PDB file of C-alpha atoms in Angstrom:
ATOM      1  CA  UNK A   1      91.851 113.509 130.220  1.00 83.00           C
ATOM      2  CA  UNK A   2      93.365 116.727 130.029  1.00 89.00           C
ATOM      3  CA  UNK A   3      97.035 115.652 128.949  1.00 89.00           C
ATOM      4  CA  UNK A   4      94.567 113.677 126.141  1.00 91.00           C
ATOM      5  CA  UNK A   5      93.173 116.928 124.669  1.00 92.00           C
ATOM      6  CA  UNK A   6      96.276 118.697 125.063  1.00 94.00           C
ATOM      7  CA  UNK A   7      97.910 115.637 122.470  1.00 93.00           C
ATOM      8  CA  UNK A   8      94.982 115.811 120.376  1.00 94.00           C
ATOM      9  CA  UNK A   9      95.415 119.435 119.722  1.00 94.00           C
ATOM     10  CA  UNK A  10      98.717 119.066 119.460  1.00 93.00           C
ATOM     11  CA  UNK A  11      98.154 116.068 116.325  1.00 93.00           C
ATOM     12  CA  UNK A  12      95.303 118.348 114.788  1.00 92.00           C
ATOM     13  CA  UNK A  13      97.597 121.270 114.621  1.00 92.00           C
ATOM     14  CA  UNK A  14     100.091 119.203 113.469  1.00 90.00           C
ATOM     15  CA  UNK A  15      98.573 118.146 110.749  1.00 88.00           C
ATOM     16  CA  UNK A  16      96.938 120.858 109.979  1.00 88.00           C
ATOM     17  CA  UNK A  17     100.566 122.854 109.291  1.00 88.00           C
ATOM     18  CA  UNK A  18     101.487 119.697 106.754  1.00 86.00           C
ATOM     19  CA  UNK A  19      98.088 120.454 104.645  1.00 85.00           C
ATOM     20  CA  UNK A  20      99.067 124.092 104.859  1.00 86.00           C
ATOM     21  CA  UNK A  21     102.366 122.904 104.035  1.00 84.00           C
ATOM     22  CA  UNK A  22     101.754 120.830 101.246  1.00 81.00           C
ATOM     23  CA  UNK A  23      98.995 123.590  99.767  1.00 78.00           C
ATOM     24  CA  UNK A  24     101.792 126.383  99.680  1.00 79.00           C
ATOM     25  CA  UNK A  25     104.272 123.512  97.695  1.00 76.00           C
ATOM     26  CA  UNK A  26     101.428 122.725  95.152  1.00 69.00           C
ATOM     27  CA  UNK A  27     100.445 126.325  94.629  1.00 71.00           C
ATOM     28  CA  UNK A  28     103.596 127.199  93.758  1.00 71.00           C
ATOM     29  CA  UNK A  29     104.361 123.967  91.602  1.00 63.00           C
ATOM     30  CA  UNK A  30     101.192 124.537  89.677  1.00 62.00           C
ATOM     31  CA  UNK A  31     102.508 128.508  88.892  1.00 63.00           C
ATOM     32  CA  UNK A  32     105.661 127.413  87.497  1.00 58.00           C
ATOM     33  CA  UNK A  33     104.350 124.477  85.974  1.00 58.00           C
ATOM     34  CA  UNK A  34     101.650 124.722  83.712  1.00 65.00           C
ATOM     35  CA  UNK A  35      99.351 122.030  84.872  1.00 67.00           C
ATOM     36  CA  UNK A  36      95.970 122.689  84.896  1.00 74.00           C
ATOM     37  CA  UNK A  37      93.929 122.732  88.670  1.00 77.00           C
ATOM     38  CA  UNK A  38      92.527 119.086  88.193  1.00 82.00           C
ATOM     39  CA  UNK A  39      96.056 117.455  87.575  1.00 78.00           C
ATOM     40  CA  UNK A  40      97.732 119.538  90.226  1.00 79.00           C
ATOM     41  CA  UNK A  41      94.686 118.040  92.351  1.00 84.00           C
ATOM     42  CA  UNK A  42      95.033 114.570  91.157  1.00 84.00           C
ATOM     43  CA  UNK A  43      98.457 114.923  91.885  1.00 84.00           C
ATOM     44  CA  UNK A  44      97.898 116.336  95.298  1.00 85.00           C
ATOM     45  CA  UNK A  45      95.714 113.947  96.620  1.00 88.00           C
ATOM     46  CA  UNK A  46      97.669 110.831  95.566  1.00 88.00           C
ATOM     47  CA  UNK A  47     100.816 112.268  97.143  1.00 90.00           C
ATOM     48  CA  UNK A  48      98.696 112.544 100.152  1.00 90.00           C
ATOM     49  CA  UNK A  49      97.291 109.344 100.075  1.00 90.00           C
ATOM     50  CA  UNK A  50     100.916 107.798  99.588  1.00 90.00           C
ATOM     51  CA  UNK A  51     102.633 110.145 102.059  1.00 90.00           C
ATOM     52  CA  UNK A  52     102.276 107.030 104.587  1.00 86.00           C
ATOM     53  CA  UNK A  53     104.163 109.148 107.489  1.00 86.00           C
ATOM     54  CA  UNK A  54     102.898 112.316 106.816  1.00 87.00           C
ATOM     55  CA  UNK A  55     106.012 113.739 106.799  1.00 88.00           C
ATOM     56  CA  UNK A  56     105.364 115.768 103.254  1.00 89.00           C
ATOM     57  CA  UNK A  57     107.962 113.756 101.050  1.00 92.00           C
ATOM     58  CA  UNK A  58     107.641 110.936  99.831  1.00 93.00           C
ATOM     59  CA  UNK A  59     109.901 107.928 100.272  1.00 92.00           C
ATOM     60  CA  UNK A  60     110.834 105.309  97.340  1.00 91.00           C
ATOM     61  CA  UNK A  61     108.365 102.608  98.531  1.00 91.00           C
ATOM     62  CA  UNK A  62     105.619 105.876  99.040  1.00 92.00           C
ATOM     63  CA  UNK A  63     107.093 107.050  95.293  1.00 93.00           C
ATOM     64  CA  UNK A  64     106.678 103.741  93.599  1.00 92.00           C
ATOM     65  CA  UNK A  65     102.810 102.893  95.135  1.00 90.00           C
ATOM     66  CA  UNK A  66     102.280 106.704  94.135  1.00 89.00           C
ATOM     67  CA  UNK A  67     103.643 106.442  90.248  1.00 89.00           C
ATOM     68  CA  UNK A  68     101.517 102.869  89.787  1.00 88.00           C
ATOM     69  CA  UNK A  69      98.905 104.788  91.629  1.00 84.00           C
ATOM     70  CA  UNK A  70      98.874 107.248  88.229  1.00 83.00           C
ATOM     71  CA  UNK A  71      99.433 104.639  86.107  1.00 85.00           C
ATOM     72  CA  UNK A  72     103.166 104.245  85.855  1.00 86.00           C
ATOM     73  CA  UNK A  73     104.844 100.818  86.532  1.00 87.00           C
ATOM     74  CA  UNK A  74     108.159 101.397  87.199  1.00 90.00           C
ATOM     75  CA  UNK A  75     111.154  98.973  89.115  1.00 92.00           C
ATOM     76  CA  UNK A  76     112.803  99.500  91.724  1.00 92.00           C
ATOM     77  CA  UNK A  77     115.801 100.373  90.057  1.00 93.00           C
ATOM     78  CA  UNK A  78     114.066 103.247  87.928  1.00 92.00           C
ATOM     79  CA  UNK A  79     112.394 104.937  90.792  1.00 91.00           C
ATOM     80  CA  UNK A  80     115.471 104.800  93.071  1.00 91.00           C
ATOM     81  CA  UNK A  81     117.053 106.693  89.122  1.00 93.00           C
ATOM     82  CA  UNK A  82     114.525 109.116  89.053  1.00 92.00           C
ATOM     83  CA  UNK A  83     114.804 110.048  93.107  1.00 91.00           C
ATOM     84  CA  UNK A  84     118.059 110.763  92.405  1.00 92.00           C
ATOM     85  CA  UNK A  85     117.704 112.885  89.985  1.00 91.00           C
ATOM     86  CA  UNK A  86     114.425 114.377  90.985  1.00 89.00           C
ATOM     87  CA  UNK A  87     114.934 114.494  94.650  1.00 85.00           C
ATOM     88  CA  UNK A  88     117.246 117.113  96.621  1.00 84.00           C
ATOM     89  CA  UNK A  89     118.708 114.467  98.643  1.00 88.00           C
ATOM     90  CA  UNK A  90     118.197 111.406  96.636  1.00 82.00           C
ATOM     91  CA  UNK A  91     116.167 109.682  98.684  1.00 88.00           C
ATOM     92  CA  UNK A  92     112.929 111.592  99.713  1.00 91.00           C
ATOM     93  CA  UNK A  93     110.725 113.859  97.206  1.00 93.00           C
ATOM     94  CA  UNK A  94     108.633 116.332  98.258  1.00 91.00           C
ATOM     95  CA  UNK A  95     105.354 117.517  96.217  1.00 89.00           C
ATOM     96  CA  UNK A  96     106.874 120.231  94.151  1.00 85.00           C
ATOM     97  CA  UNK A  97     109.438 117.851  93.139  1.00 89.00           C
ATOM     98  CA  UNK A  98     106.994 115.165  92.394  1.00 90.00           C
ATOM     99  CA  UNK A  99     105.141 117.660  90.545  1.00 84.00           C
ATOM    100  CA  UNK A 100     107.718 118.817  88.486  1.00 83.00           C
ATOM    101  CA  UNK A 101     108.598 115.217  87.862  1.00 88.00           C
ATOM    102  CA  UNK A 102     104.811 114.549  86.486  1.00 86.00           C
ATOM    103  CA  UNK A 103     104.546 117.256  84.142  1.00 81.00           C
ATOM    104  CA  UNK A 104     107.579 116.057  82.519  1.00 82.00           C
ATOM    105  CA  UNK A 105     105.896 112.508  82.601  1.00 80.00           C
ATOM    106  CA  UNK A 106     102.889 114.334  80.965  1.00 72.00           C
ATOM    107  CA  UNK A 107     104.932 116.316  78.262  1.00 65.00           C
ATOM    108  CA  UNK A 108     106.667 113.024  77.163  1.00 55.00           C
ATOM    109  CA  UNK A 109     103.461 111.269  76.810  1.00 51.00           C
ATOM    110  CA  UNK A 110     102.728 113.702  73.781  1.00 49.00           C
ATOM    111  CA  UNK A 111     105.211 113.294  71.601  1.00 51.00           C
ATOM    112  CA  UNK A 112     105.198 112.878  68.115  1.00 55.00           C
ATOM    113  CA  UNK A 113     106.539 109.635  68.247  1.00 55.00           C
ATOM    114  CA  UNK A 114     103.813 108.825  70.921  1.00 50.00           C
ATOM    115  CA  UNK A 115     101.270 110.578  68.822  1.00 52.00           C
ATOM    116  CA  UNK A 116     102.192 108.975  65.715  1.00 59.00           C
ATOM    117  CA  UNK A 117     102.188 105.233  67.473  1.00 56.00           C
ATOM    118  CA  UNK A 118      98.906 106.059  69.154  1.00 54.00           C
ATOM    119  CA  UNK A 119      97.107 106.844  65.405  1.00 56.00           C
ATOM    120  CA  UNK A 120      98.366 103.848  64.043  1.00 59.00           C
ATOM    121  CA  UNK A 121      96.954 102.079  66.478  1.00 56.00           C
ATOM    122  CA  UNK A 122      93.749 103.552  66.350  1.00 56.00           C
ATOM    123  CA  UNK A 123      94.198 102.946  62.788  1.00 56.00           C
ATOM    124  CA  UNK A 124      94.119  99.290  63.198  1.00 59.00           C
ATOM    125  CA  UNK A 125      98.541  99.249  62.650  1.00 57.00           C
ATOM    126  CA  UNK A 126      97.728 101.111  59.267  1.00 54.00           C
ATOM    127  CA  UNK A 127     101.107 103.512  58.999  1.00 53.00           C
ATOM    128  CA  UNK A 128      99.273 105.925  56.599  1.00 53.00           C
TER     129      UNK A 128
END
C-alpha cells in the first residue's frame, strides 16, 4: 500500500510539473503574441485535451484532432507541412509553437480578401 502512495505521488507531481509546464509556455506565447486571455485559453485547453500522452507536444495525429477540434480540417499531408515548418523537430509541437501557429491562422482569417468574400456573402453574392 505504501509503494501505491509513493506512485501516486509520484503521477500527481508529475503531472502537476506538465500543467506548470504548459502554464509558463502559454504565458509567454500569449506576451509575444497578442491573443487575447480567452483564445490563449481556448487554445490551452484543447492542446490539453489533445495532448493524449501528456507529454506537452503534440504529435501529428494529437495536431490534426486538435486543428478540427478549432475548426480547421486539414489532410494529412498539410498538417505533416505545417509540423515541419512550425515544429522544432518536425514532428512534435509544443504549445508555444501551436500558439504561434494559431494566431497566424487567426490573422489570415481577416483579410481583406476574406473580409470582402464574407460581405458579399452576407450580401446575398451582391459584389457592391
Amino acid at each position: 500500500v505504501d509503494s501505491l502512495k509513493i506512485e501516486y505521488a509520484a503521477v500527481v507531481d508529475l503531472a502537476g510539473a506538465q500543467i506548470t509546464e504548459i502554464e509558463k509556455e502559454m504565458a509567454k506565447a500569449s506576451e509575444a503574441s497578442g491573443l487575447t486571455e480567452a483564445q490563449m485559453e481556448e487554445f490551452k485547453s484543447v492542446f490539453k485535451h489533445f495532448d493524449a500522452d501528456s507529454n506537452n507536444q503534440l504529435e501529428q495525429h494529437e495536431f490534426k484532432a486538435c486543428l478540427s477540434g478549432l475548426g480547421y480540417d486539414k489532410t494529412d499531408d498539410e498538417c505533416r507541412a505545417i509540423m515541419k515548418e512550425v515544429g522544432s523537430d518536425g514532428v512534435h509541437i509544443n504549445f508555444d509553437q501551436f500558439a504561434q501557429f494559431m494566431l497566424k491562422q487567426n490573422d489570415q482569417s481577416d483579410t481583406a480578401e476574406n473580409m470582402r468574400e464574407a460581405f458579399k456573402t452576407v450580401a446575398g453574392g451582391k459584389s457592391q
